[in-house]
Short mmCIF file of N, CA and C in Angstrom, two decimals:
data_model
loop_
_atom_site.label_atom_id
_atom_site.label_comp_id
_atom_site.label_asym_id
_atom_site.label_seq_id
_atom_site.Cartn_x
_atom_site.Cartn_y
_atom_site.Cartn_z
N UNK A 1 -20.64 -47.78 -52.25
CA UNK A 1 -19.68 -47.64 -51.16
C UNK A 1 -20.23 -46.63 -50.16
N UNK A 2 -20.36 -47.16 -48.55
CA UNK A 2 -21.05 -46.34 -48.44
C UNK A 2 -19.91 -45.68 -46.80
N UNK A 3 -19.94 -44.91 -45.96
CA UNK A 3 -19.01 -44.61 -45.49
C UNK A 3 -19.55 -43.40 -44.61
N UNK A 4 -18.49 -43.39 -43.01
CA UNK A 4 -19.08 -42.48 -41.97
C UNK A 4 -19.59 -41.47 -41.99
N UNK A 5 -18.67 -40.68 -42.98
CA UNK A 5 -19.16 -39.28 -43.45
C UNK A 5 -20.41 -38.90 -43.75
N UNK A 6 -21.28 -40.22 -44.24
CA UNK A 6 -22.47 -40.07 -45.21
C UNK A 6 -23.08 -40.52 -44.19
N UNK A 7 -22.81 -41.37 -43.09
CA UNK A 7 -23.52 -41.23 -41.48
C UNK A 7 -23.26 -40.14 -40.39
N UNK A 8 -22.73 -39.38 -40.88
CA UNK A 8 -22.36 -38.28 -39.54
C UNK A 8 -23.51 -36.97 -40.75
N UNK A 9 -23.20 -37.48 -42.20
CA UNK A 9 -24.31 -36.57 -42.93
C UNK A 9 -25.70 -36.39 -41.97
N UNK A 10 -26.00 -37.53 -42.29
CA UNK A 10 -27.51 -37.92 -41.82
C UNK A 10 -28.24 -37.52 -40.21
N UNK A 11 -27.10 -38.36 -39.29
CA UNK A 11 -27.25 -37.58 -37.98
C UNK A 11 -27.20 -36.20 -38.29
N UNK A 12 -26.21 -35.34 -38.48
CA UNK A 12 -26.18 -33.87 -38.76
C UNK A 12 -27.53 -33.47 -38.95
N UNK A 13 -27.89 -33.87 -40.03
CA UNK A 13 -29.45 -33.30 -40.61
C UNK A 13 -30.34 -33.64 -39.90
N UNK A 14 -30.47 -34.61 -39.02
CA UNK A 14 -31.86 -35.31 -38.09
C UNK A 14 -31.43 -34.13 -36.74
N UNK A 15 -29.96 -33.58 -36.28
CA UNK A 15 -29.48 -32.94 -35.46
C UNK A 15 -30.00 -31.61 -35.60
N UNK A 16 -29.38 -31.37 -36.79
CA UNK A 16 -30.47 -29.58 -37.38
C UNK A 16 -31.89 -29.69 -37.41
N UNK A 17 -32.64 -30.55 -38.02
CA UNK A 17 -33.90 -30.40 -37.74
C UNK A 17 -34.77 -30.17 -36.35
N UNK A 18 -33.77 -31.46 -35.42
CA UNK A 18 -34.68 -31.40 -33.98
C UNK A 18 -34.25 -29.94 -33.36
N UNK A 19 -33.26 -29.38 -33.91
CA UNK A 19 -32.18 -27.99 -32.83
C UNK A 19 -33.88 -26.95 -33.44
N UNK A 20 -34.12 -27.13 -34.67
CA UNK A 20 -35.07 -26.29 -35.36
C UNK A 20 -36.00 -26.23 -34.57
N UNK A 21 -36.91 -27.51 -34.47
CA UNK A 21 -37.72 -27.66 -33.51
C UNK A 21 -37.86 -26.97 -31.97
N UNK A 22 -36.67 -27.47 -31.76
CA UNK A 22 -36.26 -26.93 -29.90
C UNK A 22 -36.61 -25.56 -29.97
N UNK A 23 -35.76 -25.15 -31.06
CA UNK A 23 -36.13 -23.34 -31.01
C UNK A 23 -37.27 -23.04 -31.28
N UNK A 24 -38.14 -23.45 -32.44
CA UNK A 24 -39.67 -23.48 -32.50
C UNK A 24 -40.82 -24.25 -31.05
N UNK A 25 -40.12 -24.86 -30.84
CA UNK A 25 -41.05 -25.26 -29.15
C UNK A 25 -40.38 -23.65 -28.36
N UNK A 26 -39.46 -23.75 -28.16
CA UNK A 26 -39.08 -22.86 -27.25
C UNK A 26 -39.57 -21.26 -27.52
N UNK A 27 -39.66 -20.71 -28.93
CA UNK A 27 -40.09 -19.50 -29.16
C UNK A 27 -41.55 -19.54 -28.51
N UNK A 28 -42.28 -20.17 -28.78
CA UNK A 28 -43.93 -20.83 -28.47
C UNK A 28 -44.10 -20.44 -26.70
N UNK A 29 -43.02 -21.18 -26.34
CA UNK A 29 -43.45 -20.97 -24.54
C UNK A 29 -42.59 -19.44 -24.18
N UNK A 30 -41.70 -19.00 -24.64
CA UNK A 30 -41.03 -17.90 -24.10
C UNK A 30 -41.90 -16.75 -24.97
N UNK A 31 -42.27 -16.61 -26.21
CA UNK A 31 -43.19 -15.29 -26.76
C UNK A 31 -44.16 -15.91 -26.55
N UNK A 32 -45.22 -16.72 -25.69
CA UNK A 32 -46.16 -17.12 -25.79
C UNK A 32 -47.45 -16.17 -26.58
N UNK A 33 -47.44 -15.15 -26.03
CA UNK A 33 -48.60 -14.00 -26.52
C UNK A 33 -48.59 -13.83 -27.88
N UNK A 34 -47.12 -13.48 -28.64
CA UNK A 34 -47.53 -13.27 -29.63
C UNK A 34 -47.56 -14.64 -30.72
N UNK A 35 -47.11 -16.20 -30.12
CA UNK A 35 -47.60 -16.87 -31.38
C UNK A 35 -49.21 -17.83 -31.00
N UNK A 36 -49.38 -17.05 -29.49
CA UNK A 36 -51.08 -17.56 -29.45
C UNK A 36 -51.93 -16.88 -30.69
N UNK A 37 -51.48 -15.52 -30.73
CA UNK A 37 -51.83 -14.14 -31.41
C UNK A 37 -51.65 -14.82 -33.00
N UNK A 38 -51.49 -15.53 -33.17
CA UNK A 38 -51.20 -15.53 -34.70
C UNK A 38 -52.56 -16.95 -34.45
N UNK A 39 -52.37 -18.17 -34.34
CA UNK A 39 -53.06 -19.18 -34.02
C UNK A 39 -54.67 -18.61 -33.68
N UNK A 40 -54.65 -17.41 -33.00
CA UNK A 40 -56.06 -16.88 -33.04
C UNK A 40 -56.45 -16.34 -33.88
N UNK A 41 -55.75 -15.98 -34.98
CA UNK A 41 -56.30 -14.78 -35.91
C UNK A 41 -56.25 -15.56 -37.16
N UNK A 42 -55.35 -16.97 -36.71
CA UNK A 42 -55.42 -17.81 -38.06
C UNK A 42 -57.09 -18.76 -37.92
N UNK A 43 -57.24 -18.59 -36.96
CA UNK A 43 -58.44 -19.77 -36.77
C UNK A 43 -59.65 -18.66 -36.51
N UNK A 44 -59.43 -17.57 -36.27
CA UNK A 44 -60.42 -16.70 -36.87
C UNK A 44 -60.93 -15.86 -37.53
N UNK A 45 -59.91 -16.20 -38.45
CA UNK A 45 -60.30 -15.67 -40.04
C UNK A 45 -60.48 -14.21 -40.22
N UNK A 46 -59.88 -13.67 -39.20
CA UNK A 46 -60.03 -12.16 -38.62
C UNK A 46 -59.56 -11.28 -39.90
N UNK A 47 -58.21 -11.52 -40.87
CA UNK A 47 -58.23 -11.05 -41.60
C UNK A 47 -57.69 -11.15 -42.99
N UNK A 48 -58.99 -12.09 -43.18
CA UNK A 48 -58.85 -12.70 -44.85
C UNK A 48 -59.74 -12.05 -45.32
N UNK A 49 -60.41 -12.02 -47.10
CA UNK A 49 -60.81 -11.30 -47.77
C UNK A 49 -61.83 -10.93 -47.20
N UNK A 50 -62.76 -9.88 -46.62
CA UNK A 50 -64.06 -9.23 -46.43
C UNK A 50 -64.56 -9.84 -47.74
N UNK A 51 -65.92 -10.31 -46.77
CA UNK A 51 -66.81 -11.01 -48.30
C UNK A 51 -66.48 -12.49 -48.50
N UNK A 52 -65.59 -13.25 -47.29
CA UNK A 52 -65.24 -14.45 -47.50
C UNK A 52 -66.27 -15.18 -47.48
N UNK A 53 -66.77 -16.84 -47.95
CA UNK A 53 -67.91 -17.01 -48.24
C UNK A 53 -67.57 -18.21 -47.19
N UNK A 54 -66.28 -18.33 -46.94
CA UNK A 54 -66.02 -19.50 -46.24
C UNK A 54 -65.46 -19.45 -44.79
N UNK A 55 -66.40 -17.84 -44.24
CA UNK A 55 -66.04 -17.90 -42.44
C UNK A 55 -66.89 -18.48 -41.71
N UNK A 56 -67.88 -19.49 -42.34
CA UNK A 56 -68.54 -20.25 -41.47
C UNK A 56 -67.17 -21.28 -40.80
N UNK A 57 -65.79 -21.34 -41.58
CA UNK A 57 -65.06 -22.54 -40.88
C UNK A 57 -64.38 -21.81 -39.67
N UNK A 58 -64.58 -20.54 -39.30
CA UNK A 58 -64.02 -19.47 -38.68
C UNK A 58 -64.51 -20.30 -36.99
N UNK A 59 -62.85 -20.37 -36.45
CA UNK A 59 -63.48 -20.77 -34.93
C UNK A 59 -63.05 -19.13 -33.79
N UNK A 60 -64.01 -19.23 -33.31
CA UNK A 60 -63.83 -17.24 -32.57
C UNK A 60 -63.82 -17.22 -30.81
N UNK A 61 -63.89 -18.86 -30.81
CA UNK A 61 -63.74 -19.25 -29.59
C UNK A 61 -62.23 -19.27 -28.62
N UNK A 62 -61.86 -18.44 -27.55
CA UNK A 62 -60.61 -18.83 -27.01
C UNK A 62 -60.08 -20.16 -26.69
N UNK A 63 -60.87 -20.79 -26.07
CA UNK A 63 -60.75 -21.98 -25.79
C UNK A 63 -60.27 -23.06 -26.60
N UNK A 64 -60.53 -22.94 -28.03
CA UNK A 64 -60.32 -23.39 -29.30
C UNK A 64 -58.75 -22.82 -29.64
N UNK A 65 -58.49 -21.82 -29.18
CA UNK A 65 -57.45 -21.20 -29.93
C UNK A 65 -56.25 -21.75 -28.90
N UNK A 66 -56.87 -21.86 -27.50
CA UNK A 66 -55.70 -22.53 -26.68
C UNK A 66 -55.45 -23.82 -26.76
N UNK A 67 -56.42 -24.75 -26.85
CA UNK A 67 -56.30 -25.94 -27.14
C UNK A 67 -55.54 -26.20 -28.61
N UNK A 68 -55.53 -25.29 -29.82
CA UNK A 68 -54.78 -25.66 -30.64
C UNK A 68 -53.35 -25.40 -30.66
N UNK A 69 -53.41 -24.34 -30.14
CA UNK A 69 -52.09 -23.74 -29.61
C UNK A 69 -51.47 -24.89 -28.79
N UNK A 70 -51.61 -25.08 -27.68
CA UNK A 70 -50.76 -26.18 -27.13
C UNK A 70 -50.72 -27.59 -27.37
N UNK A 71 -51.85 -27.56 -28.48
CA UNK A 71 -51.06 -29.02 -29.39
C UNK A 71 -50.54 -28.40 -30.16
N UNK A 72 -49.97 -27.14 -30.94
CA UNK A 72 -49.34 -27.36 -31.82
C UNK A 72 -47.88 -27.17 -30.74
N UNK A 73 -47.92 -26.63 -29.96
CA UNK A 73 -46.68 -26.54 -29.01
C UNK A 73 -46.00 -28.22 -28.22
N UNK A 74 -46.76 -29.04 -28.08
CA UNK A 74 -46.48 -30.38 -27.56
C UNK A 74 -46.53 -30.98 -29.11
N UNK A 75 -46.83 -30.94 -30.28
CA UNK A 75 -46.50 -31.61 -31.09
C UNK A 75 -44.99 -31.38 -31.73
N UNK A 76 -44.80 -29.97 -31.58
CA UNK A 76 -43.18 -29.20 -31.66
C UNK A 76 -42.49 -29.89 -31.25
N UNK A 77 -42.67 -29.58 -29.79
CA UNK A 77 -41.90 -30.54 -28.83
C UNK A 77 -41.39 -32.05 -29.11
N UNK A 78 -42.28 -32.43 -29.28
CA UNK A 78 -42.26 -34.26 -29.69
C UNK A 78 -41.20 -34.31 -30.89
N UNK A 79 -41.89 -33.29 -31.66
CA UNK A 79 -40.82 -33.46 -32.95
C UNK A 79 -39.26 -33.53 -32.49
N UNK A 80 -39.06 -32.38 -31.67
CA UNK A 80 -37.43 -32.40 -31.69
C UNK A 80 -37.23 -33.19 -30.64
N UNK A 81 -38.02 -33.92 -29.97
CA UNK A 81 -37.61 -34.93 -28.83
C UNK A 81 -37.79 -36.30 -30.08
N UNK A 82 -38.34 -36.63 -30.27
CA UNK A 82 -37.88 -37.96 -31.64
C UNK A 82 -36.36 -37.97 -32.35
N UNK A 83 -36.75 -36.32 -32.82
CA UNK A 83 -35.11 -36.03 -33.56
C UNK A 83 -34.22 -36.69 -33.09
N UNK A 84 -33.75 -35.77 -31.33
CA UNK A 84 -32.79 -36.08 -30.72
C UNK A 84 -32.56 -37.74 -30.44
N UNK A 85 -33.55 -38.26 -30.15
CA UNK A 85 -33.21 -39.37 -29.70
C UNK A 85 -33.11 -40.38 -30.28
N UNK A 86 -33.32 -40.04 -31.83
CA UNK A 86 -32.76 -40.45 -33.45
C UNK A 86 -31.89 -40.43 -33.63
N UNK A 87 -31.21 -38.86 -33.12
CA UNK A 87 -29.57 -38.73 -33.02
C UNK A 87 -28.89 -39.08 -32.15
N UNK A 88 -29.42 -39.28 -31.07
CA UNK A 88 -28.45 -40.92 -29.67
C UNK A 88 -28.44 -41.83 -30.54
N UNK A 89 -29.92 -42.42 -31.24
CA UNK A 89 -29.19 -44.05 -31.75
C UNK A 89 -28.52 -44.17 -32.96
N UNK A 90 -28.64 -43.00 -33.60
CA UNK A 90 -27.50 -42.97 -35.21
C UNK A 90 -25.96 -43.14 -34.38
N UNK A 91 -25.94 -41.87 -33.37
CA UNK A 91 -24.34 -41.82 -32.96
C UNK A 91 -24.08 -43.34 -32.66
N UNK A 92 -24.61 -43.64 -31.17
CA UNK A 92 -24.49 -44.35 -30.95
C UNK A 92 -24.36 -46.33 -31.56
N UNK A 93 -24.79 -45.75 -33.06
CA UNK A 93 -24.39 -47.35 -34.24
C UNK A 93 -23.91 -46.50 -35.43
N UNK A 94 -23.23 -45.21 -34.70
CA UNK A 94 -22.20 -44.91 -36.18
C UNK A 94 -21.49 -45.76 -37.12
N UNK A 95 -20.60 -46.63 -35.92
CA UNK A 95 -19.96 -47.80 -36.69
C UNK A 95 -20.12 -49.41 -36.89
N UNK A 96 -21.52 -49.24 -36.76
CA UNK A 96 -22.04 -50.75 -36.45
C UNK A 96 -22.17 -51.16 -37.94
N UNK A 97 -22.70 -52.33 -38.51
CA UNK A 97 -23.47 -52.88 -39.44
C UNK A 97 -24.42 -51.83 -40.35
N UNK A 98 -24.66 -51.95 -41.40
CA UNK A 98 -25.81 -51.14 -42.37
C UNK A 98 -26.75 -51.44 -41.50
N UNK A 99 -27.53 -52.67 -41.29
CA UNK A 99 -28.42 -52.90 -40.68
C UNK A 99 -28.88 -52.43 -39.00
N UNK A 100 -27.55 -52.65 -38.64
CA UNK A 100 -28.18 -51.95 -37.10
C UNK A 100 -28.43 -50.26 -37.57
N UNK A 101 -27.34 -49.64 -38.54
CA UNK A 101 -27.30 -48.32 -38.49
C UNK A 101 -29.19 -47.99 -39.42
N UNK A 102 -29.24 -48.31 -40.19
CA UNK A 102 -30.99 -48.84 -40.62
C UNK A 102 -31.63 -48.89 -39.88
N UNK A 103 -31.45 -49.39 -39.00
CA UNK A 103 -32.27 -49.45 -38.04
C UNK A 103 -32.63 -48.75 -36.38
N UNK A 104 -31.61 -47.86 -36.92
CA UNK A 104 -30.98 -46.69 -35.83
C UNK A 104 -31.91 -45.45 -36.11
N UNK A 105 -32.20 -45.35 -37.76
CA UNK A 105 -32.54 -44.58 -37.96
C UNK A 105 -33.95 -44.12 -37.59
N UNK A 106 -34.80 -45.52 -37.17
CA UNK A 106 -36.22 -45.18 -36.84
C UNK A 106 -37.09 -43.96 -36.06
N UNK A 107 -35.95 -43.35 -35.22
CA UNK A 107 -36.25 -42.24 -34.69
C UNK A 107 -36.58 -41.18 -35.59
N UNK A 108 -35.28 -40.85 -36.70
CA UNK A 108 -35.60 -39.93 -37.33
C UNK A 108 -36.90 -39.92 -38.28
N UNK A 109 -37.34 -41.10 -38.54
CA UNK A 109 -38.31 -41.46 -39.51
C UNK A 109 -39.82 -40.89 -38.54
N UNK A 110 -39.79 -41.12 -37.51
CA UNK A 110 -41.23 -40.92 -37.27
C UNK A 110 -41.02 -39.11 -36.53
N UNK A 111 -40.06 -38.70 -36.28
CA UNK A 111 -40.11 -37.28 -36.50
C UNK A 111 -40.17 -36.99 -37.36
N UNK A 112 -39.79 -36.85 -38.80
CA UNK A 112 -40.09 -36.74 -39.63
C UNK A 112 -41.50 -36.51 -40.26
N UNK A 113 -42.13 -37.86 -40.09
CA UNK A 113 -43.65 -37.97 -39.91
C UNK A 113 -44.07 -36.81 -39.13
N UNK A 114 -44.30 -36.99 -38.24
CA UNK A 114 -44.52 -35.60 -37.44
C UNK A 114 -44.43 -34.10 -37.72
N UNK A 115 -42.98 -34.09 -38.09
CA UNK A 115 -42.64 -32.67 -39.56
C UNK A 115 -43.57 -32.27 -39.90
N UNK A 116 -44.05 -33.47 -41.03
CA UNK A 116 -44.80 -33.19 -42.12
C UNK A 116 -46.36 -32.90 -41.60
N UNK A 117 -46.68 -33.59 -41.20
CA UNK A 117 -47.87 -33.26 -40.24
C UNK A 117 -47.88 -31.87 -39.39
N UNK A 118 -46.53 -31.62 -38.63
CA UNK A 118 -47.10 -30.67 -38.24
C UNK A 118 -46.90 -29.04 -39.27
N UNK A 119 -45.88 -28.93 -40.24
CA UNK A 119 -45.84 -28.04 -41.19
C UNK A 119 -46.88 -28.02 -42.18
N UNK A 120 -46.86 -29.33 -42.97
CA UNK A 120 -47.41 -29.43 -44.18
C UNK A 120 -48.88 -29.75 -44.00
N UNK A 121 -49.32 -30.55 -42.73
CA UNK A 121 -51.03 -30.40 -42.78
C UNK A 121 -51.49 -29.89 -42.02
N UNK A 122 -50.75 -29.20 -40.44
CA UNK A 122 -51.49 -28.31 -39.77
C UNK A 122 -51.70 -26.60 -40.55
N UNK A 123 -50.29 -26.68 -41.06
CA UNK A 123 -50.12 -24.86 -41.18
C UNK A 123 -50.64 -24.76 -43.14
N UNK A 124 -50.21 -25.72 -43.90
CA UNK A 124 -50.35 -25.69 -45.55
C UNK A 124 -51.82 -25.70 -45.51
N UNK A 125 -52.32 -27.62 -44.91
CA UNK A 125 -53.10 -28.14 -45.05
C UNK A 125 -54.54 -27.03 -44.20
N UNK A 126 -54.67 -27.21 -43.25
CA UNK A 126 -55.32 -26.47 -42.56
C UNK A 126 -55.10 -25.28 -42.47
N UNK A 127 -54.07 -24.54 -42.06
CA UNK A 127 -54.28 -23.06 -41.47
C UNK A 127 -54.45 -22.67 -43.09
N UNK A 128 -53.58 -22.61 -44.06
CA UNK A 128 -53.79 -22.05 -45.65
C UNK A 128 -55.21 -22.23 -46.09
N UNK A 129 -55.28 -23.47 -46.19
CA UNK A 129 -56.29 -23.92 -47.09
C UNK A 129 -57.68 -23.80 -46.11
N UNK A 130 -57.55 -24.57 -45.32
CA UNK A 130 -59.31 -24.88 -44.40
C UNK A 130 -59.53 -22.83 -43.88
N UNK A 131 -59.04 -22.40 -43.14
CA UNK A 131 -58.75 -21.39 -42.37
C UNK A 131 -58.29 -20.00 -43.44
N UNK A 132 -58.24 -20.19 -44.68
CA UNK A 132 -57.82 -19.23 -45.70
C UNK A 132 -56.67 -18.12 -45.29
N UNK A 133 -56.05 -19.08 -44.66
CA UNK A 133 -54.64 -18.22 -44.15
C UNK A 133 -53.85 -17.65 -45.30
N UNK A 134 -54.33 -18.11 -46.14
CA UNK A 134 -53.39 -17.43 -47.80
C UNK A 134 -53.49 -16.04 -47.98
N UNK A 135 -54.83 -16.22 -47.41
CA UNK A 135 -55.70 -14.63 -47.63
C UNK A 135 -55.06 -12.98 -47.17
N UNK A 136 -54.69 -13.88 -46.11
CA UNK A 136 -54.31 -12.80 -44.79
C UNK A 136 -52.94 -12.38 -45.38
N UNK A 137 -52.76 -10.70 -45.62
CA UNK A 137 -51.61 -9.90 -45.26
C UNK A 137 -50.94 -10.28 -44.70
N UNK A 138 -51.26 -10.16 -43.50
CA UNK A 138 -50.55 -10.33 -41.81
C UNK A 138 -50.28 -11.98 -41.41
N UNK A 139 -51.22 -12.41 -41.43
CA UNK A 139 -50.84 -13.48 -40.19
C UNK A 139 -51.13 -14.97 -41.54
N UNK A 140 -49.88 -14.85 -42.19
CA UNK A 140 -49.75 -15.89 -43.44
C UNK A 140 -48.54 -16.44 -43.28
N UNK A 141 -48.89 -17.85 -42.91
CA UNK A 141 -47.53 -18.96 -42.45
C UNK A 141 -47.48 -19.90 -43.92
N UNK A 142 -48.15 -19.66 -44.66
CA UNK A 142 -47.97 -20.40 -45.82
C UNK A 142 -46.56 -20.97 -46.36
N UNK A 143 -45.83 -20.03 -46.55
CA UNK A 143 -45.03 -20.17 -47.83
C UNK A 143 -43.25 -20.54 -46.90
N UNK A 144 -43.44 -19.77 -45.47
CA UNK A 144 -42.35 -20.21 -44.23
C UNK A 144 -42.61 -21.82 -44.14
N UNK A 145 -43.94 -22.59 -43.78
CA UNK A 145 -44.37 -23.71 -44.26
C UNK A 145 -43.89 -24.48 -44.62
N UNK A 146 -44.44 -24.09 -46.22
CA UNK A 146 -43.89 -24.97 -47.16
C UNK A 146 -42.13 -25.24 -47.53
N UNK A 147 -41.57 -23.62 -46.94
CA UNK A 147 -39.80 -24.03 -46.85
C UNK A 147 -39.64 -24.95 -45.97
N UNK A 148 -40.21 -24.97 -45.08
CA UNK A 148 -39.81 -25.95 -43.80
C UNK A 148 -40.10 -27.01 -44.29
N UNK A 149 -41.16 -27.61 -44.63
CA UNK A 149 -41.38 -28.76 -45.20
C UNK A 149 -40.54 -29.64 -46.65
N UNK A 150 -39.98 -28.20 -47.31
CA UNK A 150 -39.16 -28.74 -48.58
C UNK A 150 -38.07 -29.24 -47.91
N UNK A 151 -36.91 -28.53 -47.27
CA UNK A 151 -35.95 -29.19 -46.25
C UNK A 151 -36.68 -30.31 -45.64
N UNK A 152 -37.68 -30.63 -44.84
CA UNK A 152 -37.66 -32.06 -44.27
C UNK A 152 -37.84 -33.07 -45.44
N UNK A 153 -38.45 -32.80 -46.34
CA UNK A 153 -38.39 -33.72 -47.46
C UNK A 153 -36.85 -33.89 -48.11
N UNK A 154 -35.90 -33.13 -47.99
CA UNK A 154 -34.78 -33.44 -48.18
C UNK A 154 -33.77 -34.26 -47.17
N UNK A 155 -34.05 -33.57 -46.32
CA UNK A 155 -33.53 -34.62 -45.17
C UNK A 155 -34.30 -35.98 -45.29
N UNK A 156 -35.18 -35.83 -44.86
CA UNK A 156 -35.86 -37.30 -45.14
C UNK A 156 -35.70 -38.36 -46.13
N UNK A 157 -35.46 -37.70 -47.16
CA UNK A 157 -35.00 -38.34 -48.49
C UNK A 157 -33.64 -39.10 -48.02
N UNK A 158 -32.55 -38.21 -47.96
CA UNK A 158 -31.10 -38.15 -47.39
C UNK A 158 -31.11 -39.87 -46.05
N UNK A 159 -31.93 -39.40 -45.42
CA UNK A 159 -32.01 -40.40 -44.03
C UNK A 159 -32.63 -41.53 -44.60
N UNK A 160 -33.04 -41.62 -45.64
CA UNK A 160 -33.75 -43.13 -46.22
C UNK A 160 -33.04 -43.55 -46.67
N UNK A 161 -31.94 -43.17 -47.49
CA UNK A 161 -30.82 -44.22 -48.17
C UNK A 161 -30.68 -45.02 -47.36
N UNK A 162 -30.51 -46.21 -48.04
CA UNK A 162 -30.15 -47.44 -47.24
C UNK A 162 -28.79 -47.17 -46.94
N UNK A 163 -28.08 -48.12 -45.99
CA UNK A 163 -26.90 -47.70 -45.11
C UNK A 163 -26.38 -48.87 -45.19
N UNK A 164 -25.25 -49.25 -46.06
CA UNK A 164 -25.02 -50.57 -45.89
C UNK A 164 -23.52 -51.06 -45.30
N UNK A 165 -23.02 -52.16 -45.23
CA UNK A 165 -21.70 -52.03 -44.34
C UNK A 165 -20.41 -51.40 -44.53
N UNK A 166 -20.01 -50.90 -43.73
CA UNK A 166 -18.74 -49.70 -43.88
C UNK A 166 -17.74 -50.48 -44.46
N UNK A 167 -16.87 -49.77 -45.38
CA UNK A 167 -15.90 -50.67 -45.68
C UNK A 167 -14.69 -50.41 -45.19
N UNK A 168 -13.58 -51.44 -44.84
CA UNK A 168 -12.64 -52.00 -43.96
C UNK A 168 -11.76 -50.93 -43.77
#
């Protein structure tokens, strides 16, 4: 039995995620300095273990650090612009068919995608692991990361139930 509540669930959660986003795009362009400042010191290995054997992956170039920086800032972006407009077509087939509402959901699905990509393989995948961001005292996005990413895997989970027709 499946019922609005458990569709106003789902929007809700595709709603919190993209609001997440907005504020994570938006911190990015309004503190610009200090989360370039982190993106530089993550990609140059500035301060992981002395004696690392693996700062040949160390990039020390600005140019590098801006170019990653504003993809990770336009990939932000995208994220909570998918969200939202996941959450126009959920509202908007709140009360339609399982199937249209299924199919409403496609927005949230490829933000989602995106999520994960941009938490779990730019910042886990790469900044932790390639970039030995684990290492670092200071400038370690690891484990903020991986929370972010456990919530989208819950939501995501949540937004995959199938949605089938409301009853009368």
């Amino acid at each position: 039995m499946n019922s609005i509540a458990l569709r106003l669930l789902k929007t809700v959660s595709l709603l919190l995620a993209g609001l997440f986003g907005l504020f994570v795009f938006a911190g990015n362009l309004l503190d610009y300095n200090s989360n370039y400042e982190y993106v530089q010191h993550v990609l140059s290995m500035d301060t992981t273990f002395e004696g690392n054997k693996l700062m040949w992956r160390a990039f020390e170039s600005s140019t590098v650090h801006t170019i990653a920086y504003w993809g990770l800032i336009i990939a932000e972006g995208a994220f909570s612009l998918l969200a939202f407009i996941g959450v126009y077509h959920m509202l908007k087939n709140i009360r339609s068919t399982g199937r249209q509402f299924n199919r409403a959901k496609s927005f949230g699905y490829y933000a989602f995608i995106l999520g994960f990509t941009i938490w779990y393989f730019g910042f886990i995948v790469i900044g932790s692991e390639w970039f030995a961001m684990w290492q670092s005292q200071i400038w370690n996005g690891k484990e903020t990361a991986m929370d972010i990413t456990s919530v989208w895997i819950g939501f995501a989970i949540l937004l995959a139930l199938k949605d089938e027709d409301l009853d009368a």
